Amino acid sequence: MWDYTEKVKDHFLNPRNVGEIEAPDGFGEVGSLACGDALRLTFKLDEKKRIKDAKFKTFGCASAIASSSALTEIIKGMTLEEAGKVTNQDIAEYLGGLPEEKMHCSVMGREALEVAISNYRGQKLEKEDFEVVCNCFGVTDREIIKAIRENHLKTVEQVTYYTKAGGGCGQCHPKIEAIIEKVSNEIDKGVSRPKPEKKKLTNIQKIKLIEETLGREIIPALKADGGDLDLIDIEGNKVYVALRGSCSFCPSAEITLKQYVEAKLREFVGDDIVVEEVRA
Ligand code: FES
């Protein structure tokens, strides 16, 4: 049983603003029934362009209903500029907190609001515009990056709690790890964790170090998710590899290759390493 606050229980048992506004100024729909959570948010503006009314329909657990209800209460009376700054943390705080495992409900609310505002502004914010990282839950790189940035996430488990990505077959874990590392480095603005010192290498040393890094850092992580990789050739700074196992038919193979394999080799071998896939 989840340890919900009194406010979460209240918004679950007595949800505010349930329904759908007719001829809304903006609407946003996120999630999917197949993934267990879905939310449709509609809003209407007044003559001063403030949110006069907001309603929601949701399919999900107690915290999804409470988060949606809280969201509609929070944004009423706001301008769209103000509403655009509402974060999932604001929704969780309004409710007196949510169990970390349920934070994805607050993220779903913030996403629905973002889509609804974009809809009002005539902008398209479609999933197809972004790379799907987690196929089990249809979560894109954009959603993961945003959740990491806004909530200072550090582990795959936390990303799963906040976005659901990684909560199924686990094949996307290396990609999520690579995204966490990339975003963390960006946040640190260059003050990242200490990296191995890179010396000028002879060709033989470079080949050895590439093989070692593949064997120690990269291949075990891919194997843990049913994938694998063979080193095919090395020419100067170019490393040619063939993806095997589940990686070979993964629709996000390019992300694995660039954001994980190439990033790791750059970290341990040299900043100029380029990884290319060959079918062999
Ligand atoms: S692809 Fe992400 S959990 Fe299956």
PDB file of C-alpha atoms and ligand atoms in Angstrom:
ATOM      1  CA  MET A   1       0.000   0.000   0.000  1.00  0.00           C
ATOM      2  CA  TRP A   2       1.379   3.403  -0.964  1.00  0.00           C
ATOM      3  CA  ASP A   3       1.960   5.987   1.716  1.00  0.00           C
ATOM      4  CA  TYR A   4      -0.132   8.820   0.290  1.00  0.00           C
ATOM      5  CA  THR A   5      -0.562  12.224   1.928  1.00  0.00           C
ATOM      6  CA  GLU A   6      -4.003  13.359   3.071  1.00  0.00           C
ATOM      7  CA  LYS A   7      -4.060  15.796   0.151  1.00  0.00           C
ATOM      8  CA  VAL A   8      -3.380  13.046  -2.382  1.00  0.00           C
ATOM      9  CA  LYS A   9      -6.176  10.980  -0.850  1.00  0.00           C
ATOM     10  CA  ASP A  10      -8.517  13.971  -0.931  1.00  0.00           C
ATOM     11  CA  HIS A  11      -7.804  14.767  -4.605  1.00  0.00           C
ATOM     12  CA  PHE A  12      -8.183  11.090  -5.485  1.00  0.00           C
ATOM     13  CA  LEU A  13     -11.481  10.644  -3.647  1.00  0.00           C
ATOM     14  CA  ASN A  14     -12.853  14.100  -4.554  1.00  0.00           C
ATOM     15  CA  PRO A  15     -11.131  15.022  -7.809  1.00  0.00           C
ATOM     16  CA  ARG A  16     -11.626  18.617  -8.942  1.00  0.00           C
ATOM     17  CA  ASN A  17     -12.401  19.651 -12.509  1.00  0.00           C
ATOM     18  CA  VAL A  18     -13.180  16.234 -13.970  1.00  0.00           C
ATOM     19  CA  GLY A  19     -14.489  16.245 -17.531  1.00  0.00           C
ATOM     20  CA  GLU A  20     -13.799  17.944 -20.808  1.00  0.00           C
ATOM     21  CA  ILE A  21     -14.348  21.546 -21.890  1.00  0.00           C
ATOM     22  CA  GLU A  22     -16.393  21.964 -25.029  1.00  0.00           C
ATOM     23  CA  ALA A  23     -14.557  23.865 -27.758  1.00  0.00           C
ATOM     24  CA  PRO A  24     -11.452  24.331 -25.606  1.00  0.00           C
ATOM     25  CA  ASP A  25      -8.731  26.842 -26.419  1.00  0.00           C
ATOM     26  CA  GLY A  26      -6.124  24.172 -25.826  1.00  0.00           C
ATOM     27  CA  PHE A  27      -6.049  20.431 -25.295  1.00  0.00           C
ATOM     28  CA  GLY A  28      -3.310  17.946 -24.620  1.00  0.00           C
ATOM     29  CA  GLU A  29      -3.331  14.200 -24.500  1.00  0.00           C
ATOM     30  CA  VAL A  30      -0.450  12.121 -23.176  1.00  0.00           C
ATOM     31  CA  GLY A  31       0.213   8.536 -22.131  1.00  0.00           C
ATOM     32  CA  SER A  32      -1.632   5.561 -23.497  1.00  0.00           C
ATOM     33  CA  LEU A  33      -4.089   3.056 -22.142  1.00  0.00           C
ATOM     34  CA  ALA A  34      -1.709   0.275 -23.176  1.00  0.00           C
ATOM     35  CA  CYS A  35       0.918   1.723 -20.829  1.00  0.00           C
ATOM     36  CA  GLY A  36      -1.507   2.021 -17.920  1.00  0.00           C
ATOM     37  CA  ASP A  37      -1.788   5.828 -17.673  1.00  0.00           C
ATOM     38  CA  ALA A  38      -3.400   8.383 -19.950  1.00  0.00           C
ATOM     39  CA  LEU A  39      -4.469  11.988 -19.427  1.00  0.00           C
ATOM     40  CA  ARG A  40      -6.511  14.415 -21.497  1.00  0.00           C
ATOM     41  CA  LEU A  41      -6.369  18.046 -20.408  1.00  0.00           C
ATOM     42  CA  THR A  42      -8.494  20.874 -21.814  1.00  0.00           C
ATOM     43  CA  PHE A  43      -8.487  24.560 -20.921  1.00  0.00           C
ATOM     44  CA  LYS A  44     -10.349  27.737 -21.782  1.00  0.00           C
ATOM     45  CA  LEU A  45      -8.947  31.268 -21.563  1.00  0.00           C
ATOM     46  CA  ASP A  46     -10.753  34.424 -20.466  1.00  0.00           C
ATOM     47  CA  GLU A  47     -10.589  37.776 -22.254  1.00  0.00           C
ATOM     48  CA  LYS A  48      -7.355  38.602 -20.407  1.00  0.00           C
ATOM     49  CA  LYS A  49      -5.805  35.392 -21.710  1.00  0.00           C
ATOM     50  CA  ARG A  50      -5.764  33.782 -18.313  1.00  0.00           C
ATOM     51  CA  ILE A  51      -6.853  30.173 -17.818  1.00  0.00           C
ATOM     52  CA  LYS A  52     -10.493  30.523 -16.855  1.00  0.00           C
ATOM     53  CA  ASP A  53     -11.243  26.823 -16.680  1.00  0.00           C
ATOM     54  CA  ALA A  54      -9.333  23.557 -16.924  1.00  0.00           C
ATOM     55  CA  LYS A  55     -10.660  20.022 -16.923  1.00  0.00           C
ATOM     56  CA  PHE A  56      -9.169  16.571 -17.132  1.00  0.00           C
ATOM     57  CA  LYS A  57     -10.025  12.999 -17.911  1.00  0.00           C
ATOM     58  CA  THR A  58      -7.539  10.427 -16.786  1.00  0.00           C
ATOM     59  CA  PHE A  59      -7.023   6.723 -16.755  1.00  0.00           C
ATOM     60  CA  GLY A  60      -4.636   5.614 -14.075  1.00  0.00           C
ATOM     61  CA  CYS A  61      -3.970   5.043 -10.419  1.00  0.00           C
ATOM     62  CA  ALA A  62      -4.853   7.175  -7.383  1.00  0.00           C
ATOM     63  CA  SER A  63      -1.787   9.379  -7.803  1.00  0.00           C
ATOM     64  CA  ALA A  64      -2.516   9.936 -11.525  1.00  0.00           C
ATOM     65  CA  ILE A  65      -6.019  11.167 -10.646  1.00  0.00           C
ATOM     66  CA  ALA A  66      -4.751  13.293  -7.751  1.00  0.00           C
ATOM     67  CA  SER A  67      -1.938  14.787  -9.885  1.00  0.00           C
ATOM     68  CA  SER A  68      -4.347  15.673 -12.698  1.00  0.00           C
ATOM     69  CA  SER A  69      -6.801  17.218 -10.256  1.00  0.00           C
ATOM     70  CA  ALA A  70      -4.007  19.239  -8.607  1.00  0.00           C
ATOM     71  CA  LEU A  71      -2.721  20.403 -11.971  1.00  0.00           C
ATOM     72  CA  THR A  72      -6.083  21.853 -12.976  1.00  0.00           C
ATOM     73  CA  GLU A  73      -6.326  23.688  -9.648  1.00  0.00           C
ATOM     74  CA  ILE A  74      -2.785  25.047  -9.939  1.00  0.00           C
ATOM     75  CA  ILE A  75      -3.155  26.484 -13.447  1.00  0.00           C
ATOM     76  CA  LYS A  76      -6.552  28.127 -13.078  1.00  0.00           C
ATOM     77  CA  GLY A  77      -6.087  31.906 -13.141  1.00  0.00           C
ATOM     78  CA  MET A  78      -2.599  31.689 -14.650  1.00  0.00           C
ATOM     79  CA  THR A  79      -1.436  33.184 -17.933  1.00  0.00           C
ATOM     80  CA  LEU A  80      -0.043  30.648 -20.374  1.00  0.00           C
ATOM     81  CA  GLU A  81       3.421  31.972 -19.701  1.00  0.00           C
ATOM     82  CA  GLU A  82       2.986  31.288 -15.995  1.00  0.00           C
ATOM     83  CA  ALA A  83       1.406  27.884 -16.635  1.00  0.00           C
ATOM     84  CA  GLY A  84       4.298  26.974 -18.928  1.00  0.00           C
ATOM     85  CA  LYS A  85       6.639  27.274 -15.955  1.00  0.00           C
ATOM     86  CA  VAL A  86       4.716  24.778 -13.803  1.00  0.00           C
ATOM     87  CA  THR A  87       6.902  21.731 -13.172  1.00  0.00           C
ATOM     88  CA  ASN A  88       6.079  18.244 -12.025  1.00  0.00           C
ATOM     89  CA  GLN A  89       7.710  19.162  -8.708  1.00  0.00           C
ATOM     90  CA  ASP A  90       5.094  21.927  -8.314  1.00  0.00           C
ATOM     91  CA  ILE A  91       2.342  19.337  -8.765  1.00  0.00           C
ATOM     92  CA  ALA A  92       3.946  16.947  -6.259  1.00  0.00           C
ATOM     93  CA  GLU A  93       4.504  19.769  -3.752  1.00  0.00           C
ATOM     94  CA  TYR A  94       0.899  20.934  -4.100  1.00  0.00           C
ATOM     95  CA  LEU A  95      -0.123  17.433  -3.030  1.00  0.00           C
ATOM     96  CA  GLY A  96       2.273  17.401  -0.085  1.00  0.00           C
ATOM     97  CA  GLY A  97       4.531  14.968  -1.933  1.00  0.00           C
ATOM     98  CA  LEU A  98       4.188  11.725  -3.867  1.00  0.00           C
ATOM     99  CA  PRO A  99       5.989   8.414  -3.352  1.00  0.00           C
ATOM    100  CA  GLU A 100       9.065   8.509  -5.623  1.00  0.00           C
ATOM    101  CA  GLU A 101       7.782   5.432  -7.492  1.00  0.00           C
ATOM    102  CA  LYS A 102       4.694   7.476  -8.437  1.00  0.00           C
ATOM    103  CA  MET A 103       6.406  10.647  -9.607  1.00  0.00           C
ATOM    104  CA  HIS A 104       5.677   9.708 -13.226  1.00  0.00           C
ATOM    105  CA  CYS A 105       2.062  10.757 -12.531  1.00  0.00           C
ATOM    106  CA  SER A 106       3.183  14.319 -11.829  1.00  0.00           C
ATOM    107  CA  VAL A 107       5.394  14.221 -14.945  1.00  0.00           C
ATOM    108  CA  MET A 108       2.386  13.096 -17.005  1.00  0.00           C
ATOM    109  CA  GLY A 109       0.454  16.129 -15.764  1.00  0.00           C
ATOM    110  CA  ARG A 110       3.232  18.532 -16.693  1.00  0.00           C
ATOM    111  CA  GLU A 111       3.543  16.908 -20.128  1.00  0.00           C
ATOM    112  CA  ALA A 112      -0.199  17.190 -20.802  1.00  0.00           C
ATOM    113  CA  LEU A 113      -0.042  20.878 -19.902  1.00  0.00           C
ATOM    114  CA  GLU A 114       2.918  21.410 -22.220  1.00  0.00           C
ATOM    115  CA  VAL A 115       1.099  19.696 -25.095  1.00  0.00           C
ATOM    116  CA  ALA A 116      -2.096  21.691 -24.410  1.00  0.00           C
ATOM    117  CA  ILE A 117      -0.228  25.031 -24.437  1.00  0.00           C
ATOM    118  CA  SER A 118       1.548  24.044 -27.656  1.00  0.00           C
ATOM    119  CA  ASN A 119      -1.813  23.090 -29.113  1.00  0.00           C
ATOM    120  CA  TYR A 120      -3.208  26.554 -28.272  1.00  0.00           C
ATOM    121  CA  ARG A 121      -0.184  28.205 -29.880  1.00  0.00           C
ATOM    122  CA  GLY A 122      -0.618  26.128 -33.015  1.00  0.00           C
ATOM    123  CA  GLN A 123       2.656  24.322 -32.429  1.00  0.00           C
ATOM    124  CA  LYS A 124       2.923  20.596 -32.865  1.00  0.00           C
ATOM    125  CA  LEU A 125       4.529  18.613 -30.101  1.00  0.00           C
ATOM    126  CA  GLU A 126       4.320  15.112 -31.447  1.00  0.00           C
ATOM    127  CA  LYS A 127       6.118  12.064 -30.160  1.00  0.00           C
ATOM    128  CA  GLU A 128       7.152  11.286 -33.734  1.00  0.00           C
ATOM    129  CA  ASP A 129       9.379  14.371 -33.691  1.00  0.00           C
ATOM    130  CA  PHE A 130      11.600  12.731 -31.068  1.00  0.00           C
ATOM    131  CA  GLU A 131      13.508   9.503 -30.665  1.00  0.00           C
ATOM    132  CA  VAL A 132      11.663   6.778 -28.790  1.00  0.00           C
ATOM    133  CA  VAL A 133      14.178   5.417 -26.283  1.00  0.00           C
ATOM    134  CA  CYS A 134      11.932   3.004 -24.376  1.00  0.00           C
ATOM    135  CA  ASN A 135       9.775   0.997 -26.734  1.00  0.00           C
ATOM    136  CA  CYS A 136       7.904  -0.780 -23.941  1.00  0.00           C
ATOM    137  CA  PHE A 137       6.379   2.512 -22.729  1.00  0.00           C
ATOM    138  CA  GLY A 138       6.880   4.730 -25.792  1.00  0.00           C
ATOM    139  CA  VAL A 139       9.049   7.228 -23.888  1.00  0.00           C
ATOM    140  CA  THR A 140      11.143   9.637 -25.950  1.00  0.00           C
ATOM    141  CA  ASP A 141      14.614  11.046 -25.349  1.00  0.00           C
ATOM    142  CA  ARG A 142      13.053  14.494 -24.873  1.00  0.00           C
ATOM    143  CA  GLU A 143      10.833  13.297 -22.011  1.00  0.00           C
ATOM    144  CA  ILE A 144      13.736  11.531 -20.312  1.00  0.00           C
ATOM    145  CA  ILE A 145      16.075  14.521 -20.659  1.00  0.00           C
ATOM    146  CA  LYS A 146      13.451  16.887 -19.278  1.00  0.00           C
ATOM    147  CA  ALA A 147      12.705  14.625 -16.293  1.00  0.00           C
ATOM    148  CA  ILE A 148      16.437  14.258 -15.524  1.00  0.00           C
ATOM    149  CA  ARG A 149      16.996  18.016 -15.712  1.00  0.00           C
ATOM    150  CA  GLU A 150      13.958  19.040 -13.678  1.00  0.00           C
ATOM    151  CA  ASN A 151      14.344  16.397 -10.988  1.00  0.00           C
ATOM    152  CA  HIS A 152      18.129  15.914 -10.860  1.00  0.00           C
ATOM    153  CA  LEU A 153      17.831  12.200 -11.553  1.00  0.00           C
ATOM    154  CA  LYS A 154      20.970  10.103 -11.292  1.00  0.00           C
ATOM    155  CA  THR A 155      19.972   6.475 -11.848  1.00  0.00           C
ATOM    156  CA  VAL A 156      17.986   4.388 -14.327  1.00  0.00           C
ATOM    157  CA  GLU A 157      15.686   3.358 -11.483  1.00  0.00           C
ATOM    158  CA  GLN A 158      14.833   7.011 -10.797  1.00  0.00           C
ATOM    159  CA  VAL A 159      14.192   7.629 -14.513  1.00  0.00           C
ATOM    160  CA  THR A 160      11.763   4.694 -14.398  1.00  0.00           C
ATOM    161  CA  TYR A 161       9.968   6.179 -11.393  1.00  0.00           C
ATOM    162  CA  TYR A 162       9.602   9.539 -13.129  1.00  0.00           C
ATOM    163  CA  THR A 163       8.893   8.504 -16.723  1.00  0.00           C
ATOM    164  CA  LYS A 164       8.237   4.724 -16.683  1.00  0.00           C
ATOM    165  CA  ALA A 165      11.056   4.327 -19.239  1.00  0.00           C
ATOM    166  CA  GLY A 166      13.045   1.210 -18.439  1.00  0.00           C
ATOM    167  CA  GLY A 167      10.291  -0.407 -16.396  1.00  0.00           C
ATOM    168  CA  GLY A 168       9.635  -3.240 -18.854  1.00  0.00           C
ATOM    169  CA  CYS A 169      12.069  -5.514 -20.693  1.00  0.00           C
ATOM    170  CA  GLY A 170      15.075  -3.402 -19.695  1.00  0.00           C
ATOM    171  CA  GLN A 171      16.610  -3.231 -23.192  1.00  0.00           C
ATOM    172  CA  CYS A 172      16.692   0.541 -23.032  1.00  0.00           C
ATOM    173  CA  HIS A 173      18.780   0.708 -19.852  1.00  0.00           C
ATOM    174  CA  PRO A 174      22.131   1.365 -21.613  1.00  0.00           C
ATOM    175  CA  LYS A 175      20.513   4.186 -23.585  1.00  0.00           C
ATOM    176  CA  ILE A 176      18.992   5.702 -20.452  1.00  0.00           C
ATOM    177  CA  GLU A 177      22.365   5.463 -18.691  1.00  0.00           C
ATOM    178  CA  ALA A 178      23.999   7.246 -21.608  1.00  0.00           C
ATOM    179  CA  ILE A 179      21.392  10.018 -21.498  1.00  0.00           C
ATOM    180  CA  ILE A 180      21.808  10.427 -17.718  1.00  0.00           C
ATOM    181  CA  GLU A 181      25.541  10.740 -18.144  1.00  0.00           C
ATOM    182  CA  LYS A 182      25.245  13.228 -21.005  1.00  0.00           C
ATOM    183  CA  VAL A 183      22.732  15.433 -19.187  1.00  0.00           C
ATOM    184  CA  SER A 184      24.669  15.253 -15.899  1.00  0.00           C
ATOM    185  CA  ASN A 185      27.792  16.396 -17.697  1.00  0.00           C
ATOM    186  CA  GLU A 186      25.887  19.263 -19.285  1.00  0.00           C
ATOM    187  CA  ILE A 187      24.422  20.265 -15.917  1.00  0.00           C
ATOM    188  CA  ASP A 188      27.843  20.176 -14.327  1.00  0.00           C
ATOM    189  CA  LYS A 189      28.997  22.517 -17.109  1.00  0.00           C
ATOM    190  CA  GLY A 190      32.286  20.764 -17.464  1.00  0.00           C
ATOM    191  CA  VAL A 191      32.684  19.972 -13.791  1.00  0.00           C
ATOM    192  CA  SER A 192      32.083  16.302 -14.352  1.00  0.00           C
ATOM    193  CA  ARG A 193      33.379  13.349 -12.447  1.00  0.00           C
ATOM    194  CA  PRO A 194      37.074  12.644 -12.884  1.00  0.00           C
ATOM    195  CA  LYS A 195      37.783  10.882 -16.123  1.00  0.00           C
ATOM    196  CA  PRO A 196      40.773   8.675 -16.864  1.00  0.00           C
ATOM    197  CA  GLU A 197      43.745  10.654 -18.022  1.00  0.00           C
ATOM    198  CA  LYS A 198      44.177  10.363 -21.786  1.00  0.00           C
ATOM    199  CA  LYS A 199      47.757  10.045 -22.973  1.00  0.00           C
ATOM    200  CA  LYS A 200      48.920  10.165 -26.567  1.00  0.00           C
ATOM    201  CA  LEU A 201      48.678   6.566 -27.709  1.00  0.00           C
ATOM    202  CA  THR A 202      50.527   4.588 -30.331  1.00  0.00           C
ATOM    203  CA  ASN A 203      48.321   2.643 -32.750  1.00  0.00           C
ATOM    204  CA  ILE A 204      48.951  -0.614 -30.890  1.00  0.00           C
ATOM    205  CA  GLN A 205      48.113   1.012 -27.528  1.00  0.00           C
ATOM    206  CA  LYS A 206      44.934   2.543 -28.958  1.00  0.00           C
ATOM    207  CA  ILE A 207      43.711  -0.787 -30.375  1.00  0.00           C
ATOM    208  CA  LYS A 208      44.439  -2.492 -27.049  1.00  0.00           C
ATOM    209  CA  LEU A 209      42.623   0.204 -25.080  1.00  0.00           C
ATOM    210  CA  ILE A 210      39.591   0.042 -27.392  1.00  0.00           C
ATOM    211  CA  GLU A 211      39.415  -3.730 -26.954  1.00  0.00           C
ATOM    212  CA  GLU A 212      39.787  -3.418 -23.196  1.00  0.00           C
ATOM    213  CA  THR A 213      37.092  -0.719 -22.943  1.00  0.00           C
ATOM    214  CA  LEU A 214      34.698  -2.752 -25.068  1.00  0.00           C
ATOM    215  CA  GLY A 215      35.286  -5.838 -22.933  1.00  0.00           C
ATOM    216  CA  ARG A 216      35.140  -4.102 -19.550  1.00  0.00           C
ATOM    217  CA  GLU A 217      32.656  -1.223 -19.936  1.00  0.00           C
ATOM    218  CA  ILE A 218      30.483  -1.722 -22.984  1.00  0.00           C
ATOM    219  CA  ILE A 219      29.824  -5.360 -23.901  1.00  0.00           C
ATOM    220  CA  PRO A 220      28.778  -6.464 -20.368  1.00  0.00           C
ATOM    221  CA  ALA A 221      26.142  -3.686 -20.262  1.00  0.00           C
ATOM    222  CA  LEU A 222      24.793  -4.648 -23.688  1.00  0.00           C
ATOM    223  CA  LYS A 223      24.751  -8.349 -22.743  1.00  0.00           C
ATOM    224  CA  ALA A 224      22.788  -7.561 -19.599  1.00  0.00           C
ATOM    225  CA  ASP A 225      19.974  -6.422 -21.895  1.00  0.00           C
ATOM    226  CA  GLY A 226      20.219  -9.285 -24.371  1.00  0.00           C
ATOM    227  CA  GLY A 227      22.455  -7.474 -26.850  1.00  0.00           C
ATOM    228  CA  ASP A 228      26.083  -7.815 -27.887  1.00  0.00           C
ATOM    229  CA  LEU A 229      28.679  -6.263 -30.124  1.00  0.00           C
ATOM    230  CA  ASP A 230      31.653  -7.460 -32.216  1.00  0.00           C
ATOM    231  CA  LEU A 231      34.651  -5.315 -33.024  1.00  0.00           C
ATOM    232  CA  ILE A 232      35.145  -5.580 -36.781  1.00  0.00           C
ATOM    233  CA  ASP A 233      37.977  -3.170 -37.559  1.00  0.00           C
ATOM    234  CA  ILE A 234      39.821  -0.045 -36.444  1.00  0.00           C
ATOM    235  CA  GLU A 235      41.155   2.530 -38.902  1.00  0.00           C
ATOM    236  CA  GLY A 236      42.725   5.601 -37.310  1.00  0.00           C
ATOM    237  CA  ASN A 237      40.038   7.104 -35.068  1.00  0.00           C
ATOM    238  CA  LYS A 238      37.224   5.051 -36.663  1.00  0.00           C
ATOM    239  CA  VAL A 239      35.959   1.990 -34.860  1.00  0.00           C
ATOM    240  CA  TYR A 240      33.784  -0.352 -36.921  1.00  0.00           C
ATOM    241  CA  VAL A 241      31.452  -2.597 -34.949  1.00  0.00           C
ATOM    242  CA  ALA A 242      28.566  -4.982 -35.625  1.00  0.00           C
ATOM    243  CA  LEU A 243      25.645  -5.066 -33.209  1.00  0.00           C
ATOM    244  CA  ARG A 244      24.416  -8.500 -32.207  1.00  0.00           C
ATOM    245  CA  GLY A 245      21.515 -10.047 -30.291  1.00  0.00           C
ATOM    246  CA  SER A 246      18.625  -7.729 -29.385  1.00  0.00           C
ATOM    247  CA  CYS A 247      20.762  -4.699 -30.368  1.00  0.00           C
ATOM    248  CA  SER A 248      20.889  -5.815 -34.006  1.00  0.00           C
ATOM    249  CA  PHE A 249      17.181  -5.283 -34.562  1.00  0.00           C
ATOM    250  CA  CYS A 250      16.592  -2.543 -31.984  1.00  0.00           C
ATOM    251  CA  PRO A 251      14.983   0.537 -33.581  1.00  0.00           C
ATOM    252  CA  SER A 252      17.131   2.743 -31.340  1.00  0.00           C
ATOM    253  CA  ALA A 253      20.430   1.077 -32.318  1.00  0.00           C
ATOM    254  CA  GLU A 254      21.809   4.397 -33.556  1.00  0.00           C
ATOM    255  CA  ILE A 255      21.364   5.942 -30.099  1.00  0.00           C
ATOM    256  CA  THR A 256      23.073   2.966 -28.440  1.00  0.00           C
ATOM    257  CA  LEU A 257      25.942   3.287 -30.889  1.00  0.00           C
ATOM    258  CA  LYS A 258      26.477   7.029 -30.552  1.00  0.00           C
ATOM    259  CA  GLN A 259      25.277   7.883 -27.053  1.00  0.00           C
ATOM    260  CA  TYR A 260      26.610   4.789 -25.338  1.00  0.00           C
ATOM    261  CA  VAL A 261      29.319   2.934 -27.288  1.00  0.00           C
ATOM    262  CA  GLU A 262      30.942   6.013 -28.840  1.00  0.00           C
ATOM    263  CA  ALA A 263      30.553   8.084 -25.659  1.00  0.00           C
ATOM    264  CA  LYS A 264      32.279   5.380 -23.557  1.00  0.00           C
ATOM    265  CA  LEU A 265      35.130   4.973 -26.045  1.00  0.00           C
ATOM    266  CA  ARG A 266      35.615   8.748 -26.105  1.00  0.00           C
ATOM    267  CA  GLU A 267      35.675   8.776 -22.325  1.00  0.00           C
ATOM    268  CA  PHE A 268      38.278   6.038 -21.977  1.00  0.00           C
ATOM    269  CA  VAL A 269      40.264   6.150 -25.242  1.00  0.00           C
ATOM    270  CA  GLY A 270      40.128   9.495 -27.052  1.00  0.00           C
ATOM    271  CA  ASP A 271      37.830  12.435 -27.779  1.00  0.00           C
ATOM    272  CA  ASP A 272      38.107  11.920 -31.549  1.00  0.00           C
ATOM    273  CA  ILE A 273      36.796   8.324 -31.637  1.00  0.00           C
ATOM    274  CA  VAL A 274      33.981   7.761 -34.148  1.00  0.00           C
ATOM    275  CA  VAL A 275      31.967   4.533 -34.013  1.00  0.00           C
ATOM    276  CA  GLU A 276      30.340   3.200 -37.147  1.00  0.00           C
ATOM    277  CA  GLU A 277      28.117   0.195 -37.587  1.00  0.00           C
ATOM    278  CA  VAL A 278      28.825  -2.382 -40.247  1.00  0.00           C
ATOM    279  CA  ARG A 279      26.580  -5.266 -41.153  1.00  0.00           C
ATOM    280  CA  ALA A 280      28.827  -8.298 -40.841  1.00  0.00           C
TER     281      ALA A 280
HETATM  282  S1  FES B   1      12.490  -0.890 -24.126  1.00  0.00           S
HETATM  283 FE1  FES B   1      12.498   0.205 -22.217  1.00  0.00          FE
HETATM  284  S2  FES B   1      11.819  -1.256 -20.799  1.00  0.00           S
HETATM  285 FE2  FES B   1      11.654  -2.306 -22.685  1.00  0.00          FE
END
